[in-house]
Coordinates of C-alpha atoms and ligand atoms in Angstrom, one line a residue:
M16 CA 198.1 64.5 186.0
K17 CA 198.0 65.2 182.3
L18 CA 195.0 66.9 180.8
N19 CA 194.6 66.2 177.1
K20 CA 193.4 69.0 174.8
I21 CA 190.0 68.3 173.5
V22 CA 187.4 69.7 171.0
I23 CA 184.1 70.7 172.5
A24 CA 181.3 70.9 170.0
I25 CA 178.0 72.7 171.0
D26 CA 175.0 72.5 168.7
G27 CA 171.4 73.4 169.1
Y28 CA 168.5 75.7 168.3
S29 CA 168.6 79.4 168.1
A30 CA 169.0 81.4 171.4
C31 CA 169.4 78.4 173.7
G32 CA 172.4 79.9 175.4
K33 CA 175.0 78.1 173.3
S34 CA 177.3 81.1 172.8
T35 CA 177.1 82.3 176.4
T36 CA 178.0 78.8 177.7
A37 CA 180.7 78.2 175.1
K38 CA 182.4 81.6 175.8
E39 CA 182.4 81.0 179.6
V40 CA 183.6 77.3 179.2
A41 CA 186.4 78.5 176.9
K42 CA 187.5 81.2 179.4
I43 CA 187.6 78.7 182.3
L44 CA 189.6 76.1 180.3
G45 CA 191.9 78.6 178.6
Y46 CA 190.5 77.3 175.2
R47 CA 189.8 79.3 172.1
Y48 CA 186.1 80.0 171.5
I49 CA 184.7 80.1 167.9
D50 CA 181.2 81.3 167.2
S51 CA 180.5 79.5 163.9
G52 CA 177.2 81.3 163.6
A53 CA 179.1 84.6 163.5
M54 CA 180.8 83.4 160.4
Y55 CA 177.5 82.6 158.6
R56 CA 176.3 86.0 159.8
A57 CA 179.4 87.8 158.4
V58 CA 178.9 86.1 155.0
T59 CA 175.2 87.2 155.1
L60 CA 176.2 90.8 155.8
Y61 CA 178.6 90.8 152.9
F62 CA 175.9 89.2 150.6
L63 CA 173.4 91.8 151.7
D64 CA 175.7 94.8 151.3
H65 CA 176.9 93.6 147.9
H66 CA 173.5 92.5 146.6
V67 CA 174.7 89.0 145.9
A68 CA 171.9 86.9 144.3
L69 CA 171.6 83.7 146.4
T70 CA 170.4 81.8 143.4
N71 CA 173.3 82.6 141.2
P72 CA 176.2 80.1 142.0
K73 CA 178.7 82.2 140.1
E74 CA 177.9 85.3 142.0
V75 CA 178.0 83.4 145.3
D76 CA 181.4 81.8 144.4
R77 CA 182.9 85.2 143.4
A78 CA 181.6 86.8 146.6
L79 CA 183.0 83.9 148.8
Q80 CA 186.5 84.5 147.2
Q81 CA 186.3 88.2 148.4
I82 CA 185.4 87.3 152.0
N83 CA 187.9 87.0 154.7
I84 CA 186.6 86.3 158.2
S85 CA 188.7 86.4 161.4
F86 CA 188.3 86.7 165.1
K87 CA 190.2 89.0 167.5
V88 CA 190.0 89.3 171.2
N89 CA 189.5 93.0 172.1
T90 CA 190.8 95.0 175.1
K91 CA 187.7 93.9 177.1
K92 CA 188.7 90.3 176.4
V93 CA 185.6 89.9 174.2
T94 CA 186.0 88.1 170.9
E95 CA 185.0 90.2 167.9
T96 CA 184.2 89.0 164.4
F97 CA 186.1 90.7 161.6
L98 CA 185.0 90.8 157.9
N99 CA 187.7 91.9 155.6
G100 CA 189.6 93.6 158.4
L101 CA 186.7 95.5 159.9
S102 CA 184.9 94.6 163.1
V103 CA 181.3 93.6 162.3
E104 CA 180.4 92.3 165.7
Q105 CA 177.5 94.7 166.2
E106 CA 176.2 94.7 162.6
I107 CA 176.0 90.9 162.3
R108 CA 173.5 90.7 165.2
Q109 CA 171.0 93.1 163.5
M110 CA 167.6 91.8 162.5
R111 CA 168.3 92.4 158.8
V112 CA 171.1 89.8 159.1
S113 CA 169.1 87.5 161.4
E114 CA 166.4 87.4 158.8
Q115 CA 168.6 86.3 155.9
V116 CA 171.3 84.2 157.7
S117 CA 169.4 80.9 157.5
P118 CA 168.6 81.1 153.8
V119 CA 172.3 82.0 153.2
S120 CA 173.4 79.0 155.4
T121 CA 171.5 76.5 153.2
I122 CA 173.9 77.2 150.3
K123 CA 176.4 74.3 149.8
A124 CA 179.3 76.5 148.6
V125 CA 178.9 78.8 151.7
R126 CA 178.9 75.8 154.0
E127 CA 182.0 74.2 152.3
A128 CA 183.9 77.4 152.7
M129 CA 183.0 77.9 156.3
V130 CA 183.5 74.3 157.3
A131 CA 187.0 74.3 155.8
Q132 CA 187.9 77.4 157.8
Q133 CA 186.4 76.0 161.0
R134 CA 188.4 72.7 160.7
K135 CA 191.6 74.7 160.3
L136 CA 190.8 76.7 163.5
G137 CA 190.3 73.5 165.4
K138 CA 193.2 71.5 164.1
D139 CA 195.3 71.9 167.3
K140 CA 192.3 71.2 169.5
G141 CA 191.8 73.2 172.7
I142 CA 188.7 74.8 171.2
V143 CA 185.0 75.3 172.0
M144 CA 182.9 75.8 168.9
D145 CA 179.2 76.4 168.8
G146 CA 176.7 76.2 165.9
R147 CA 174.4 73.8 164.1
D148 CA 176.6 71.1 162.6
I149 CA 179.7 71.2 164.7
G150 CA 179.4 67.7 166.3
T151 CA 177.8 66.2 163.2
V152 CA 179.9 67.6 160.3
V153 CA 182.7 69.9 161.3
F154 CA 184.2 67.8 164.1
P155 CA 182.6 64.4 164.1
Q156 CA 185.5 63.2 166.2
A157 CA 185.0 65.8 168.9
E158 CA 185.7 64.4 172.4
L159 CA 182.7 66.3 173.9
K160 CA 179.5 67.0 172.0
L161 CA 176.6 68.9 173.5
F162 CA 173.1 69.6 172.1
M163 CA 171.3 72.4 173.8
T164 CA 167.6 73.0 173.8
A165 CA 165.1 75.3 175.7
D166 CA 161.5 76.2 175.6
M167 CA 160.6 78.7 172.9
L168 CA 159.3 81.4 175.2
V169 CA 162.4 81.3 177.4
R170 CA 164.6 81.5 174.3
A171 CA 162.7 84.5 172.9
F172 CA 162.9 86.4 176.2
R173 CA 166.6 85.8 176.4
R174 CA 167.1 87.0 172.9
Q175 CA 164.9 90.0 173.5
R176 CA 166.9 90.9 176.6
E177 CA 170.2 90.7 174.6
W178 CA 168.8 93.3 172.2
L179 CA 167.5 95.4 175.1
E180 CA 171.1 95.5 176.5
Q181 CA 172.0 97.3 173.3
D182 CA 169.1 99.7 173.8
R183 CA 166.9 98.1 171.1
L184 CA 163.4 97.0 171.9
I185 CA 162.3 94.3 169.5
D186 CA 158.7 93.0 169.8
L187 CA 158.5 89.6 171.4
D188 CA 156.4 88.3 168.5
D189 CA 159.0 89.3 166.0
V190 CA 161.7 87.6 168.0
I191 CA 159.6 84.4 168.2
E192 CA 158.9 84.6 164.5
N193 CA 162.6 84.9 163.6
I194 CA 163.6 82.1 165.9
K195 CA 160.9 79.8 164.6
K196 CA 161.7 80.5 161.0
R197 CA 165.4 79.9 161.5
D198 CA 164.8 76.7 163.4
L199 CA 162.6 75.4 160.6
I200 CA 165.1 76.3 157.8
D201 CA 168.0 75.0 159.9
T202 CA 166.5 71.6 160.7
T203 CA 165.0 70.9 157.2
R204 CA 167.8 72.1 154.8
A205 CA 169.4 69.5 152.6
E206 CA 173.0 70.5 153.5
S207 CA 174.1 69.5 157.0
P208 CA 170.8 70.2 158.8
L209 CA 170.7 70.9 162.5
R210 CA 170.4 67.5 164.3
Q211 CA 171.6 66.0 167.4
A212 CA 174.7 63.8 167.0
D213 CA 174.2 60.3 168.2
D214 CA 176.9 60.7 170.9
A215 CA 175.8 64.2 172.0
V216 CA 174.8 65.0 175.6
V217 CA 171.5 66.9 175.6
I218 CA 171.3 70.0 177.9
D219 CA 167.9 71.6 178.4
T220 CA 168.5 75.1 179.6
T221 CA 164.9 76.1 180.3
H222 CA 165.1 75.8 184.1
I223 CA 168.8 76.1 184.8
T224 CA 171.1 79.2 185.2
I225 CA 174.1 80.0 183.0
D226 CA 176.4 79.1 186.0
E227 CA 174.7 75.6 186.2
Q228 CA 175.0 75.1 182.4
V229 CA 178.7 76.0 182.6
D230 CA 179.3 73.8 185.6
Q231 CA 177.8 70.8 183.9
V232 CA 179.9 71.3 180.8
I233 CA 183.1 71.9 182.7
R234 CA 182.6 68.7 184.7
M235 CA 182.0 66.7 181.5
A236 CA 185.0 68.4 179.8
I237 CA 187.4 67.6 182.6
S238 CA 186.4 63.9 182.5
R239 CA 187.0 63.8 178.8
M240 CA 190.3 65.7 179.2
L241 CA 191.4 63.0 181.7
G242 CA 190.1 60.1 179.8
S243 CA 190.7 61.1 176.2
S244 CA 193.3 59.1 174.4
K245 CA 192.6 60.8 171.1
G246 CA 195.2 63.4 170.1
Ligands
CDP5 O1 172.9 82.9 168.2 P1 171.8 82.4 167.3 O2 171.2 81.2 167.9 O3 170.8 83.4 166.9 O4 172.3 81.9 165.9 P2 173.8 81.8 165.4 O5 174.6 80.8 166.1 O6 174.4 83.2 165.4 O7 173.6 81.3 163.9 C1 172.9 82.1 163.0 C2 172.4 81.1 161.8 O8 173.6 80.7 161.1 C3 171.7 79.9 162.2 O9 170.3 80.1 162.4 C4 172.0 79.0 161.0 O10 171.1 79.2 159.9 C5 173.4 79.4 160.6 N1 174.4 78.5 161.2 C6 174.7 77.3 160.5 O11 174.0 77.0 159.5 N2 175.7 76.5 160.9 C7 176.4 76.8 161.9 N3 177.4 75.9 162.3 C8 176.2 77.9 162.7 C9 175.1 78.8 162.3

Protein backbone atom coordinates (compact mmCIF):
# COMPACT_ATOMS: atom_id res chain seq x y z
CA MET A 1 0.00 0.00 0.00
CA LYS A 2 1.48 3.30 -1.04
CA LEU A 3 0.79 6.40 1.02
CA ASN A 4 1.28 9.63 -0.90
CA LYS A 5 2.82 12.58 0.89
CA ILE A 6 0.29 15.34 1.33
CA VAL A 7 0.02 18.91 2.59
CA ILE A 8 -2.30 19.49 5.56
CA ALA A 9 -3.45 23.09 5.96
CA ILE A 10 -5.11 24.10 9.24
CA ASP A 11 -6.69 27.53 9.51
CA GLY A 12 -8.98 29.14 12.03
CA TYR A 13 -9.50 31.68 14.77
CA SER A 14 -7.08 32.40 17.61
CA ALA A 15 -6.73 29.78 20.32
CA CYS A 16 -8.94 27.09 18.80
CA GLY A 17 -6.35 24.38 19.25
CA LYS A 18 -4.82 24.55 15.78
CA SER A 19 -1.20 24.33 16.91
CA THR A 20 -1.79 21.55 19.44
CA THR A 21 -3.63 19.49 16.83
CA ALA A 22 -1.15 20.26 14.07
CA LYS A 23 1.86 19.32 16.23
CA GLU A 24 0.36 16.00 17.29
CA VAL A 25 -0.80 15.10 13.77
CA ALA A 26 2.66 15.88 12.38
CA LYS A 27 4.28 13.70 15.06
CA ILE A 28 2.01 10.73 14.30
CA LEU A 29 2.48 10.99 10.52
CA GLY A 30 6.21 11.75 10.73
CA TYR A 31 5.51 15.06 8.95
CA ARG A 32 7.10 18.44 9.48
CA TYR A 33 5.08 20.92 11.51
CA ILE A 34 5.25 24.62 10.72
CA ASP A 35 3.57 27.22 12.92
CA SER A 36 3.06 30.09 10.47
CA GLY A 37 1.76 32.28 13.31
CA ALA A 38 5.17 31.96 14.99
CA MET A 39 6.71 33.51 11.86
CA TYR A 40 4.41 36.56 12.05
CA ARG A 41 5.13 36.74 15.78
CA ALA A 42 8.90 36.67 15.16
CA VAL A 43 8.58 39.52 12.63
CA THR A 44 6.51 41.45 15.17
CA LEU A 45 9.13 40.92 17.88
CA TYR A 46 11.84 42.24 15.55
CA PHE A 47 9.71 45.27 14.59
CA LEU A 48 9.04 46.06 18.27
CA ASP A 49 12.66 45.68 19.33
CA HIS A 50 13.90 47.79 16.42
CA HIS A 51 11.12 50.39 16.62
CA VAL A 52 10.09 49.83 13.02
CA ALA A 53 7.32 52.24 11.98
CA LEU A 54 4.58 50.07 10.48
CA THR A 55 3.39 52.91 8.28
CA ASN A 56 6.79 53.46 6.66
CA PRO A 57 7.15 50.98 3.75
CA LYS A 58 10.88 51.67 3.36
CA GLU A 59 11.56 50.91 7.02
CA VAL A 60 9.43 47.78 6.81
CA ASP A 61 11.25 46.55 3.68
CA ARG A 62 14.65 47.26 5.22
CA ALA A 63 13.69 45.39 8.39
CA LEU A 64 12.34 42.41 6.43
CA GLN A 65 15.70 42.09 4.69
CA GLN A 66 17.38 41.79 8.11
CA ILE A 67 15.06 39.06 9.33
CA ASN A 68 15.88 35.38 9.11
CA ILE A 69 13.38 32.97 10.64
CA SER A 70 14.04 29.27 11.08
CA PHE A 71 12.72 26.34 13.07
CA LYS A 72 14.72 23.73 14.95
CA VAL A 73 13.61 20.70 16.90
CA ASN A 74 15.18 20.81 20.39
CA THR A 75 16.33 17.91 22.59
CA LYS A 76 12.80 17.59 24.02
CA LYS A 77 11.54 17.12 20.43
CA VAL A 78 9.76 20.48 20.61
CA THR A 79 10.04 22.78 17.60
CA GLU A 80 11.49 26.17 18.51
CA THR A 81 11.30 29.34 16.44
CA PHE A 82 14.59 31.12 15.76
CA LEU A 83 14.99 34.76 14.81
CA ASN A 84 18.39 35.57 13.34
CA GLY A 85 19.91 32.52 15.01
CA LEU A 86 18.42 33.03 18.50
CA SER A 87 15.52 31.05 19.96
CA VAL A 88 12.57 33.39 20.50
CA GLU A 89 10.03 30.68 21.28
CA GLN A 90 9.12 32.13 24.70
CA GLU A 91 9.37 35.80 23.78
CA ILE A 92 7.03 35.60 20.79
CA ARG A 93 4.18 34.32 23.02
CA GLN A 94 4.29 37.38 25.30
CA MET A 95 1.32 39.74 25.45
CA ARG A 96 3.33 42.64 24.00
CA VAL A 97 3.82 40.57 20.84
CA SER A 98 0.23 39.22 20.87
CA GLU A 99 -1.03 42.81 20.97
CA GLN A 100 0.90 43.88 17.88
CA VAL A 101 1.00 40.74 15.74
CA SER A 102 -2.31 41.26 13.94
CA PRO A 103 -1.56 44.85 12.84
CA VAL A 104 1.88 43.69 11.61
CA SER A 105 0.21 40.80 9.76
CA THR A 106 -1.94 43.18 7.72
CA ILE A 107 1.14 44.56 5.93
CA LYS A 108 1.40 43.29 2.36
CA ALA A 109 5.21 43.17 2.27
CA VAL A 110 5.28 41.15 5.49
CA ARG A 111 2.79 38.64 4.11
CA GLU A 112 4.61 38.30 0.79
CA ALA A 113 7.89 37.56 2.56
CA MET A 114 6.31 35.00 4.89
CA VAL A 115 4.23 33.26 2.21
CA ALA A 116 7.31 32.85 -0.02
CA GLN A 117 9.17 31.18 2.83
CA GLN A 118 6.18 29.00 3.78
CA ARG A 119 5.81 27.73 0.21
CA LYS A 120 9.50 26.79 0.13
CA LEU A 121 9.08 24.84 3.38
CA GLY A 122 6.16 22.92 1.87
CA LYS A 123 7.54 22.22 -1.58
CA ASP A 124 8.29 18.54 -0.85
CA LYS A 125 4.95 18.04 0.93
CA GLY A 126 4.83 15.89 4.08
CA ILE A 127 3.96 19.01 6.06
CA VAL A 128 1.31 20.25 8.47
CA MET A 129 1.05 24.03 8.57
CA ASP A 130 -1.35 26.07 10.68
CA GLY A 131 -2.35 29.71 10.41
CA ARG A 132 -4.97 31.98 8.88
CA ASP A 133 -4.42 31.78 5.11
CA ILE A 134 -2.76 28.40 4.63
CA GLY A 135 -5.60 26.69 2.73
CA THR A 136 -6.68 29.84 0.90
CA VAL A 137 -3.40 31.52 -0.12
CA VAL A 138 -0.25 29.61 0.86
CA PHE A 139 -1.30 26.11 -0.31
CA PRO A 140 -4.56 26.38 -2.26
CA GLN A 141 -3.78 22.90 -3.66
CA ALA A 142 -3.40 21.29 -0.21
CA GLU A 143 -4.87 17.78 -0.18
CA LEU A 144 -6.44 18.29 3.26
CA LYS A 145 -7.76 21.62 4.51
CA LEU A 146 -9.25 22.11 7.96
CA PHE A 147 -10.95 25.10 9.48
CA MET A 148 -11.07 25.09 13.26
CA THR A 149 -13.50 27.01 15.44
CA ALA A 150 -14.58 26.96 19.11
CA ASP A 151 -16.65 29.05 21.51
CA MET A 152 -14.95 32.23 22.68
CA LEU A 153 -14.97 31.33 26.37
CA VAL A 154 -13.48 27.90 25.77
CA ARG A 155 -10.76 29.47 23.64
CA ALA A 156 -9.99 32.10 26.28
CA PHE A 157 -9.77 29.50 29.07
CA ARG A 158 -7.43 27.37 26.99
CA ARG A 159 -5.16 30.32 26.22
CA GLN A 160 -5.18 31.41 29.86
CA ARG A 161 -4.17 27.90 30.90
CA GLU A 162 -1.23 27.93 28.45
CA TRP A 163 0.03 31.10 30.13
CA LEU A 164 -0.54 29.59 33.58
CA GLU A 165 1.67 26.66 32.59
CA GLN A 166 4.42 29.27 32.26
CA ASP A 167 3.53 30.65 35.69
CA ARG A 168 1.87 33.75 34.30
CA LEU A 169 -1.65 34.67 35.32
CA ILE A 170 -3.35 36.84 32.71
CA ASP A 171 -6.80 38.19 33.51
CA LEU A 172 -9.48 36.33 31.55
CA ASP A 173 -10.97 39.61 30.32
CA ASP A 174 -7.59 40.62 28.88
CA VAL A 175 -7.27 37.26 27.12
CA ILE A 176 -10.77 37.63 25.65
CA GLU A 177 -10.07 41.18 24.55
CA ASN A 178 -6.85 40.16 22.79
CA ILE A 179 -8.50 37.21 21.02
CA LYS A 180 -11.48 39.33 19.91
CA LYS A 181 -9.28 42.14 18.62
CA ARG A 182 -7.08 39.75 16.66
CA ASP A 183 -10.06 37.87 15.19
CA LEU A 184 -11.54 41.15 14.03
CA ILE A 185 -8.33 42.40 12.39
CA ASP A 186 -7.57 38.96 10.92
CA THR A 187 -11.00 38.54 9.32
CA THR A 188 -11.40 42.08 8.00
CA ARG A 189 -7.93 42.91 6.64
CA ALA A 190 -7.52 43.53 2.90
CA GLU A 191 -4.59 41.15 2.41
CA SER A 192 -5.53 37.46 2.64
CA PRO A 193 -8.10 37.74 5.42
CA LEU A 194 -8.90 34.73 7.56
CA ARG A 195 -11.71 32.83 5.86
CA GLN A 196 -12.75 29.28 5.41
CA ALA A 197 -11.58 27.76 2.11
CA ASP A 198 -14.50 26.39 0.07
CA ASP A 199 -13.09 22.88 0.28
CA ALA A 200 -12.12 22.99 3.99
CA VAL A 201 -13.59 20.62 6.56
CA VAL A 202 -14.84 22.50 9.64
CA ILE A 203 -13.91 21.16 13.07
CA ASP A 204 -15.60 22.77 16.07
CA THR A 205 -13.38 21.95 19.04
CA THR A 206 -15.69 23.32 21.78
CA HIS A 207 -16.88 19.96 23.05
CA ILE A 208 -14.17 17.58 21.90
CA THR A 209 -10.84 16.62 23.44
CA ILE A 210 -7.44 17.07 21.82
CA ASP A 211 -7.27 13.29 21.26
CA GLU A 212 -10.61 13.35 19.45
CA GLN A 213 -9.48 16.29 17.31
CA VAL A 214 -6.28 14.51 16.41
CA ASP A 215 -8.11 11.23 15.62
CA GLN A 216 -10.48 13.01 13.25
CA VAL A 217 -7.64 14.69 11.40
CA ILE A 218 -5.54 11.53 11.18
CA ARG A 219 -8.47 9.59 9.73
CA MET A 220 -9.06 12.25 7.08
CA ALA A 221 -5.33 12.52 6.37
CA ILE A 222 -4.95 8.79 5.78
CA SER A 223 -7.85 8.71 3.36
CA ARG A 224 -6.28 11.62 1.44
CA MET A 225 -2.87 9.90 1.53
CA LEU A 226 -4.40 6.77 0.00
CA GLY A 227 -6.55 8.58 -2.51
CA SER A 228 -4.35 11.52 -3.44
CA SER A 229 -3.12 11.39 -6.99
CA LYS A 230 -1.50 14.82 -6.67
CA GLY A 231 2.25 14.85 -6.26
O1 LIG B 1 -1.87 30.78 18.34
P1 LIG B 1 -2.75 31.97 18.13
O2 LIG B 1 -4.10 31.55 17.74
O3 LIG B 1 -2.70 32.95 19.23
O4 LIG B 1 -2.21 32.80 16.90
P2 LIG B 1 -0.97 32.52 15.97
O5 LIG B 1 -1.25 31.33 15.11
O6 LIG B 1 0.28 32.50 16.79
O7 LIG B 1 -0.98 33.80 15.02
C1 LIG B 1 -0.76 35.09 15.55
C2 LIG B 1 -1.27 36.12 14.56
O8 LIG B 1 -0.48 36.07 13.37
C3 LIG B 1 -2.70 35.98 14.09
O9 LIG B 1 -3.64 36.58 14.97
C4 LIG B 1 -2.66 36.67 12.73
O10 LIG B 1 -2.78 38.07 12.88
C5 LIG B 1 -1.26 36.37 12.23
N1 LIG B 1 -1.19 35.27 11.27
C6 LIG B 1 -1.50 35.53 9.95
O11 LIG B 1 -1.85 36.65 9.61
N2 LIG B 1 -1.38 34.56 9.01
C7 LIG B 1 -1.00 33.33 9.36
N3 LIG B 1 -0.88 32.40 8.40
C8 LIG B 1 -0.71 33.02 10.70
C9 LIG B 1 -0.83 34.01 11.64
